[in-house]
Short mmCIF file of C-alpha atoms in Angstrom, two decimals:
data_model
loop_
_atom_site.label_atom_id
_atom_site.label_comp_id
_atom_site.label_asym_id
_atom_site.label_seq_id
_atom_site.Cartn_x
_atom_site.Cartn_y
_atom_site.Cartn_z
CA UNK A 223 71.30 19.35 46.87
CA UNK A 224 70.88 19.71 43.08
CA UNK A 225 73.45 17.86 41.29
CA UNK A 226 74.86 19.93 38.39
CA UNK A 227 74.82 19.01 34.74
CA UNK A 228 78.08 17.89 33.04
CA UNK A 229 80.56 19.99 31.22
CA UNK A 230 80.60 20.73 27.54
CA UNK A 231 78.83 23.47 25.33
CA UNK A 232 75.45 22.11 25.58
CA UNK A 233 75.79 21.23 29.02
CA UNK A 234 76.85 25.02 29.99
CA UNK A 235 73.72 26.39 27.87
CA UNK A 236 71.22 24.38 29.72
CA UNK A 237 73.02 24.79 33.15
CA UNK A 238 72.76 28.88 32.55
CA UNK A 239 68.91 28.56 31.27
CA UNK A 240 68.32 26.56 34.83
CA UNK A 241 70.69 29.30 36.99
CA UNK A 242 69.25 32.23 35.14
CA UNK A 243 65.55 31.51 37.57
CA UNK A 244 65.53 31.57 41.09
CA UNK A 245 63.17 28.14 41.41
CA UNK A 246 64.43 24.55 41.15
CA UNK A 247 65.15 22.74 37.48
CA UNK A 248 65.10 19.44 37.42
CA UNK A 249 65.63 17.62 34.23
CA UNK A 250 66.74 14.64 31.42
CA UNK A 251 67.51 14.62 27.97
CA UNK A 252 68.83 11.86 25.96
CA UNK A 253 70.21 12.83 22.45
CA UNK A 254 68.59 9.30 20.24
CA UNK A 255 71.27 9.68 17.34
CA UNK A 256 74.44 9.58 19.96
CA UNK A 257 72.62 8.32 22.82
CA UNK A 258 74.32 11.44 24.97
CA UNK A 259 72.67 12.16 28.09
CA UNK A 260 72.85 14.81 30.04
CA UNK A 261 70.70 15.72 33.46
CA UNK A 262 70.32 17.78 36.77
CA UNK A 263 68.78 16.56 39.84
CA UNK A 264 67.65 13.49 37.24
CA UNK A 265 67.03 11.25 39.84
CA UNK A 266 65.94 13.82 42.77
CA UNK A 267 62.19 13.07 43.92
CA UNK A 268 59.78 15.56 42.05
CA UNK A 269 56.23 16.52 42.16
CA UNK A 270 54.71 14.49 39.16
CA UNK A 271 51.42 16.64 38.08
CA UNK A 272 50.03 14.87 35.48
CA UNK A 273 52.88 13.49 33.59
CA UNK A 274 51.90 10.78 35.86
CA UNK A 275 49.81 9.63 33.32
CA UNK A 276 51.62 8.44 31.17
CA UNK A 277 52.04 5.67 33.74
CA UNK A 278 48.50 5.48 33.94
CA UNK A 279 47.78 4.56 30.27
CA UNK A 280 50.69 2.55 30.26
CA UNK A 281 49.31 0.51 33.64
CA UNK A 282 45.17 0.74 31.63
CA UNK A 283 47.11 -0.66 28.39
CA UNK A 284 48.78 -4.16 30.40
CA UNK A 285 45.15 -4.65 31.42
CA UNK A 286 43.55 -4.62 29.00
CA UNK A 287 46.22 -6.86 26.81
CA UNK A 288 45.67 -8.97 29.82
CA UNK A 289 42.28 -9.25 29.34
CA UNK A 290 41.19 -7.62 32.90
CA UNK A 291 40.26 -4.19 30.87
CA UNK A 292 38.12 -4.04 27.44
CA UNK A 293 39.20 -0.69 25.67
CA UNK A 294 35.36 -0.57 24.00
CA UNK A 295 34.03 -1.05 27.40
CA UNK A 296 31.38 2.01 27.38
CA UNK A 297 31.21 4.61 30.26
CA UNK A 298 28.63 7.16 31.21
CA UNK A 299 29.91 10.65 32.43
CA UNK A 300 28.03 11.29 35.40
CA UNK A 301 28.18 14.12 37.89
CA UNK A 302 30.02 13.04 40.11
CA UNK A 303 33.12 12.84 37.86
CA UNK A 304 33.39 16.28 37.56
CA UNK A 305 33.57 16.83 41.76
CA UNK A 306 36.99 18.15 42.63
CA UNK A 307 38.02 18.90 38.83
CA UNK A 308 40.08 21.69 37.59
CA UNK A 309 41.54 20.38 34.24
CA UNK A 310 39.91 19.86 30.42
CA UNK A 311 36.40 20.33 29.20
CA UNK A 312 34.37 16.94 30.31
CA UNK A 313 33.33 19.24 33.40
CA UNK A 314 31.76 21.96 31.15
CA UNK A 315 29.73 19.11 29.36
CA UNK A 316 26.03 17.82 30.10
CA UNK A 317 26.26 14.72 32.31
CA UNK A 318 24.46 11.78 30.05
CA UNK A 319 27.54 11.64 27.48
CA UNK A 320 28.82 8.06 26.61
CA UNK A 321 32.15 7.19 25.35
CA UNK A 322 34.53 4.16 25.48
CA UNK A 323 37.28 3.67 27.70
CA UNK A 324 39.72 4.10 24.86
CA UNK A 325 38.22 7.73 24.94
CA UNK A 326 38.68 7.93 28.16
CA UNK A 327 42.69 7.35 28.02
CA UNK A 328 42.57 9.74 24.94
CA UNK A 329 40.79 12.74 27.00
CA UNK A 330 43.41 12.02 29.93
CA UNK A 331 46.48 12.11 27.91
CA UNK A 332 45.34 14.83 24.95
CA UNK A 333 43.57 17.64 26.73
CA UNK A 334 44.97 16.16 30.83
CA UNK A 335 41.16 16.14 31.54
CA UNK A 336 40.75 14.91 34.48
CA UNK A 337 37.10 13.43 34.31
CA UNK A 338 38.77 11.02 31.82
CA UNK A 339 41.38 10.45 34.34
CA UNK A 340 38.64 9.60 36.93
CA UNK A 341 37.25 7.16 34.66
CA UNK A 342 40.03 5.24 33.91
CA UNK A 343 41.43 5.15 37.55
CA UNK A 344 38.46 4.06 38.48
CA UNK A 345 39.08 1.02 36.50
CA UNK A 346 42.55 0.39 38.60
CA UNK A 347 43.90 0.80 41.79
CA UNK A 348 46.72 2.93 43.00
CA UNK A 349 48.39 0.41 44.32
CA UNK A 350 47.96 -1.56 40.91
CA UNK A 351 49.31 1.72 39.46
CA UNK A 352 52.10 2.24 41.53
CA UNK A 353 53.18 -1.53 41.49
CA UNK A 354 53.08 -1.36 37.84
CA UNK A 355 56.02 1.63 37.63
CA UNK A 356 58.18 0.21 40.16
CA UNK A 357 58.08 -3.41 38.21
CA UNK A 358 58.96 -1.91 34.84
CA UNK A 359 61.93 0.17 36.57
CA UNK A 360 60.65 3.46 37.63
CA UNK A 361 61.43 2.96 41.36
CA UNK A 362 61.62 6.34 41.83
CA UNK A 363 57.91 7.47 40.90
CA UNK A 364 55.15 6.71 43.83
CA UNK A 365 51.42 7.27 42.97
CA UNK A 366 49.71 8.48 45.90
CA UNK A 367 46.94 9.59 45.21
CA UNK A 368 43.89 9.49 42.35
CA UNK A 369 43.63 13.40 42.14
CA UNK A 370 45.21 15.88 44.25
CA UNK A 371 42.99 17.79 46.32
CA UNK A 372 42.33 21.04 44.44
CA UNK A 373 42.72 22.74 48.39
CA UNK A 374 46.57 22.13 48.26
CA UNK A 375 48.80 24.74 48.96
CA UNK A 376 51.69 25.65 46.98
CA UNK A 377 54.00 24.43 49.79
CA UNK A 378 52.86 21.11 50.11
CA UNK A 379 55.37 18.02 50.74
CA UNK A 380 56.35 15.77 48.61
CA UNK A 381 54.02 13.03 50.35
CA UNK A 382 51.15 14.91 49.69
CA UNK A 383 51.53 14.72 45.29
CA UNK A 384 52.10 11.62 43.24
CA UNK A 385 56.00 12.06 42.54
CA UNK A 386 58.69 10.84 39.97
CA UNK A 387 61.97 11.47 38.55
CA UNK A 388 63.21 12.79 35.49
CA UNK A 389 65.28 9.75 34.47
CA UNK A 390 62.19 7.70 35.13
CA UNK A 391 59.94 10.13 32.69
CA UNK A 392 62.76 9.54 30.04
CA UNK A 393 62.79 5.51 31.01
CA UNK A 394 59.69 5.47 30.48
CA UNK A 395 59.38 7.21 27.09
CA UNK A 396 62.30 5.51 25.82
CA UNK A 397 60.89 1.82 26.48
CA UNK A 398 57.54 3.21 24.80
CA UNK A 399 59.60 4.19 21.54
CA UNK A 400 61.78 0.60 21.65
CA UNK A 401 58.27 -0.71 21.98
CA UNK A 402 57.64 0.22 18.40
CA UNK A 403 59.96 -2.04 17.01
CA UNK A 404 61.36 -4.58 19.96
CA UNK A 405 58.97 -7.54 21.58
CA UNK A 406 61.07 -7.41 24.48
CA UNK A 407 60.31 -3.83 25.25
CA UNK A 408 56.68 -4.64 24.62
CA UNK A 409 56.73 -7.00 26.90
CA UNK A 410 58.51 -5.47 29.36
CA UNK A 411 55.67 -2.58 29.39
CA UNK A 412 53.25 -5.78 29.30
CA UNK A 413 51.26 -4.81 26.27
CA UNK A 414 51.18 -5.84 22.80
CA UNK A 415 53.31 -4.02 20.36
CA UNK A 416 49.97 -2.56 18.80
CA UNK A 417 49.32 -1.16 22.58
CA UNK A 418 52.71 0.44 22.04
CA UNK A 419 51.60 2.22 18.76
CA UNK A 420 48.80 3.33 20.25
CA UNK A 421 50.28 4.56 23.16
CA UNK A 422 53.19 6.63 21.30
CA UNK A 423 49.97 7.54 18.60
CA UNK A 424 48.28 9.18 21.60
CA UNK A 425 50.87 11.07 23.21
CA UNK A 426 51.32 12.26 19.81
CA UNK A 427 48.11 13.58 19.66
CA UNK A 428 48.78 15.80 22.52
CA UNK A 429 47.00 19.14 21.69
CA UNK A 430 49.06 21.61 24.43
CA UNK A 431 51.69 23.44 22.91
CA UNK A 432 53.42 25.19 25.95
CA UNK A 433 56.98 24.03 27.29
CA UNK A 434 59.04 21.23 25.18
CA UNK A 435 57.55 22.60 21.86
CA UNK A 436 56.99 26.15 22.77
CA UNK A 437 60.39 27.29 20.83
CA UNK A 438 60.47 24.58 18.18
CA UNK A 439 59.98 25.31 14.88
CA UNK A 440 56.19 25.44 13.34
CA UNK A 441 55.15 22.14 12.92
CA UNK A 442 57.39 20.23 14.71
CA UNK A 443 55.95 16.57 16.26
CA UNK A 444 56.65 15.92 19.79
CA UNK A 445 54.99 13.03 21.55
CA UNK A 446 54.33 14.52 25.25
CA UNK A 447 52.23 15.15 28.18
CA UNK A 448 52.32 17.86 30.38
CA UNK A 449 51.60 18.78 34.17
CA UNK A 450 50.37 21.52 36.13
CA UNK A 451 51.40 21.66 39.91
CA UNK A 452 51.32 23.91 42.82
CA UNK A 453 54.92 23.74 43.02
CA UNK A 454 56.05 24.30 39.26
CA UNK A 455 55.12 23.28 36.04
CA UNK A 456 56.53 20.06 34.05
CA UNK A 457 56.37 18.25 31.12
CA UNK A 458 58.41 14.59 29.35
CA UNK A 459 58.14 13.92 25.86
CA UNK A 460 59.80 12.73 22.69
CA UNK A 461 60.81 15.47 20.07
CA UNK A 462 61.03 14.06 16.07
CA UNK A 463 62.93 15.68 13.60
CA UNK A 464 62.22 15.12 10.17
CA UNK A 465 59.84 12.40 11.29
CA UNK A 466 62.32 10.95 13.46
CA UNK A 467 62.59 10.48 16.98
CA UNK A 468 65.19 13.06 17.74
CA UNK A 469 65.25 13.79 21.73
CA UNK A 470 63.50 12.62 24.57
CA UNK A 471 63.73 15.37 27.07
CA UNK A 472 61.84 15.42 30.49
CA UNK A 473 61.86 18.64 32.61
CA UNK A 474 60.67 19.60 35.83
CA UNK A 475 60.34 23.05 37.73
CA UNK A 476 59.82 23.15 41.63
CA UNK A 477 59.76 25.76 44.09
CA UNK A 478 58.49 28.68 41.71
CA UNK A 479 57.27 31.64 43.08
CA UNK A 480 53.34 32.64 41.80
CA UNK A 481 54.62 36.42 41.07
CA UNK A 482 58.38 36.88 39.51
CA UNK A 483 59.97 39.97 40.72
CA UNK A 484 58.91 42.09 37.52
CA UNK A 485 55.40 40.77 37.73
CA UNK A 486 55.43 38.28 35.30
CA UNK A 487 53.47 34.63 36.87
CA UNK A 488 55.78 32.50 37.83
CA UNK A 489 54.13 29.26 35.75
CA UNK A 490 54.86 31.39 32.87
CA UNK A 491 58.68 32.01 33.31
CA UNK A 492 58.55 28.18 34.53
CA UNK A 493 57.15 27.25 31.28
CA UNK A 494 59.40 29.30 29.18
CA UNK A 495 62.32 27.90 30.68
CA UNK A 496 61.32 24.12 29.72
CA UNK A 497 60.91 25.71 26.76
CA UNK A 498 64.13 27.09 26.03
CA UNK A 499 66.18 23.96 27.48
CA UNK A 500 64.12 22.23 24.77
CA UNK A 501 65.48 24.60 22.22
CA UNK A 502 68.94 24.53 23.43
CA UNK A 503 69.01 20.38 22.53
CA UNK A 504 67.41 21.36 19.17
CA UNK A 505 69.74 23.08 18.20
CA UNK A 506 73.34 21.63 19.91
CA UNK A 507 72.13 18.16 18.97
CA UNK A 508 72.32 19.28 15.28
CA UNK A 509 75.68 20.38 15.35
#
């Protein structure tokens, strides 16, 4: 069971947006001048996709301030990387290519490539991963696996994805952006405030356009990753306004159809409605 929004004008506009589709929303958004939050099904478990990697860098970064990971360290792209791959460019490339691990997390986080992913997991464990969230406070996220199999079928269990929560995705963000400024959130995170900047710098860097900032004016930053499931689409980021933090909104889709009754893919319609719930805090929060 979906728990419902709260009242009030913004929270009626976003509860319409999510009622208007006939798949699950799930999402969080916290308002960073008021500190408002609103959310639906926040803290109901969802498939992940590769917002999960957020957690990833985030795990990569506390190793390597702990000494147990060297950000230079120099990797070779071989073949095998590229095995079971259906996101970014690294598996269009000519095996032989060097670049750092610092690369690496960029690819994974900028473009969701998913060689890059390989080569920085490979680096960790899942259960290193996974211990990580849950000791930082995102007990409701559970890495299960590396990379899902591309074989799964759009009506897969939860069991068989890495899942997380909304209110976890916005946790997380939120401790990323105290980061900037607090030593306690940097520690809590278990990096270096200078792994924080680079962290936020990178997620910054994010290259997709679809969902959060689809509807946002040109130009707009927004500090987010995205993720591509057989259940829905998803993305968590951090919208700035005037070059300041503004929102942090984290949104989730589940249960969409492939074909919408009119035709339309149902990704796209999924992705449109992240999109306008985006929006919707843009402008309310203003007001």
């Amino acid at each position: 069971m979906t728990t419902m929004i709260e009242s009030g004008k913004l929270g009626e506009r976003l509860n319409a947006i999510c009622d208007a589709q006939p798949f699950v929303t799930r999402f969080m958004v916290r308002a960073l001048g008021s500190g408002e939050t609103i959310g639906r099904g926040a803290d109901e478990e969802t498939p992940s996709a590769s917002t999960r990697k957020t957690s990833i860098m985030m795990a990569a970064l506390k190793a390597a301030h702990e000494g147990r990971l060297d950000l230079d360290e120099r990797i070779t792209y071989e073949k095998r990387f590229a095995e079971e791959v259906a996101s970014g460019m690294f598996r269009y490339l000519t095996p032989g290519i060097v670049i750092s691990l610092r690369d690496a997390i960029t690819g994974m986080m900028v473009l969701s490539d998913n060689v890059c992913t390989k080569m920085v997991f490979e680096r960790l464990t899942l259960e290193e991963v996974d211990s990580y969230c849950k000791s930082i406070g995102m007990t409701g996220t559970n890495h299960r696996f590396l990379i899902p199999p591309l074989a799964l079928s759009p009506d897969h269990s939860l069991k068989a994805v890495t899942t997380t929560t909304a209110r976890d995705q916005v946790y997380l963000l939120q401790t990323i952006l105290d980061a900037q400024d607090s030593r306690e959130a940097a520690d809590r995170l278990g990096c270096s405030q200078a792994l924080s900047a680079y962290a936020l710098q990178t997620l910054k860097n994010q290259i997709l356009r679809y969902a959060i900032p689809s509807r946002l004016p040109f130009g707009v930053l927004v500090a987010h990753k995205g993720g591509t499931g057989k259940r829905g689409r998803m993305n968590a980021g951090i919208v700035y306004r005037d070059g300041s933090p503004f929102y942090i909104i984290a949104a989730y889709t589940d249960d969409v159809p492939q074909e919408m009754p009119d035709g339309t893919p149902g990704y796209t319609v999924a992705l449109e409605t992240i999109g306008r719930l985006s929006r919707a805090c843009w402008d309310e929060f203003q007001s």
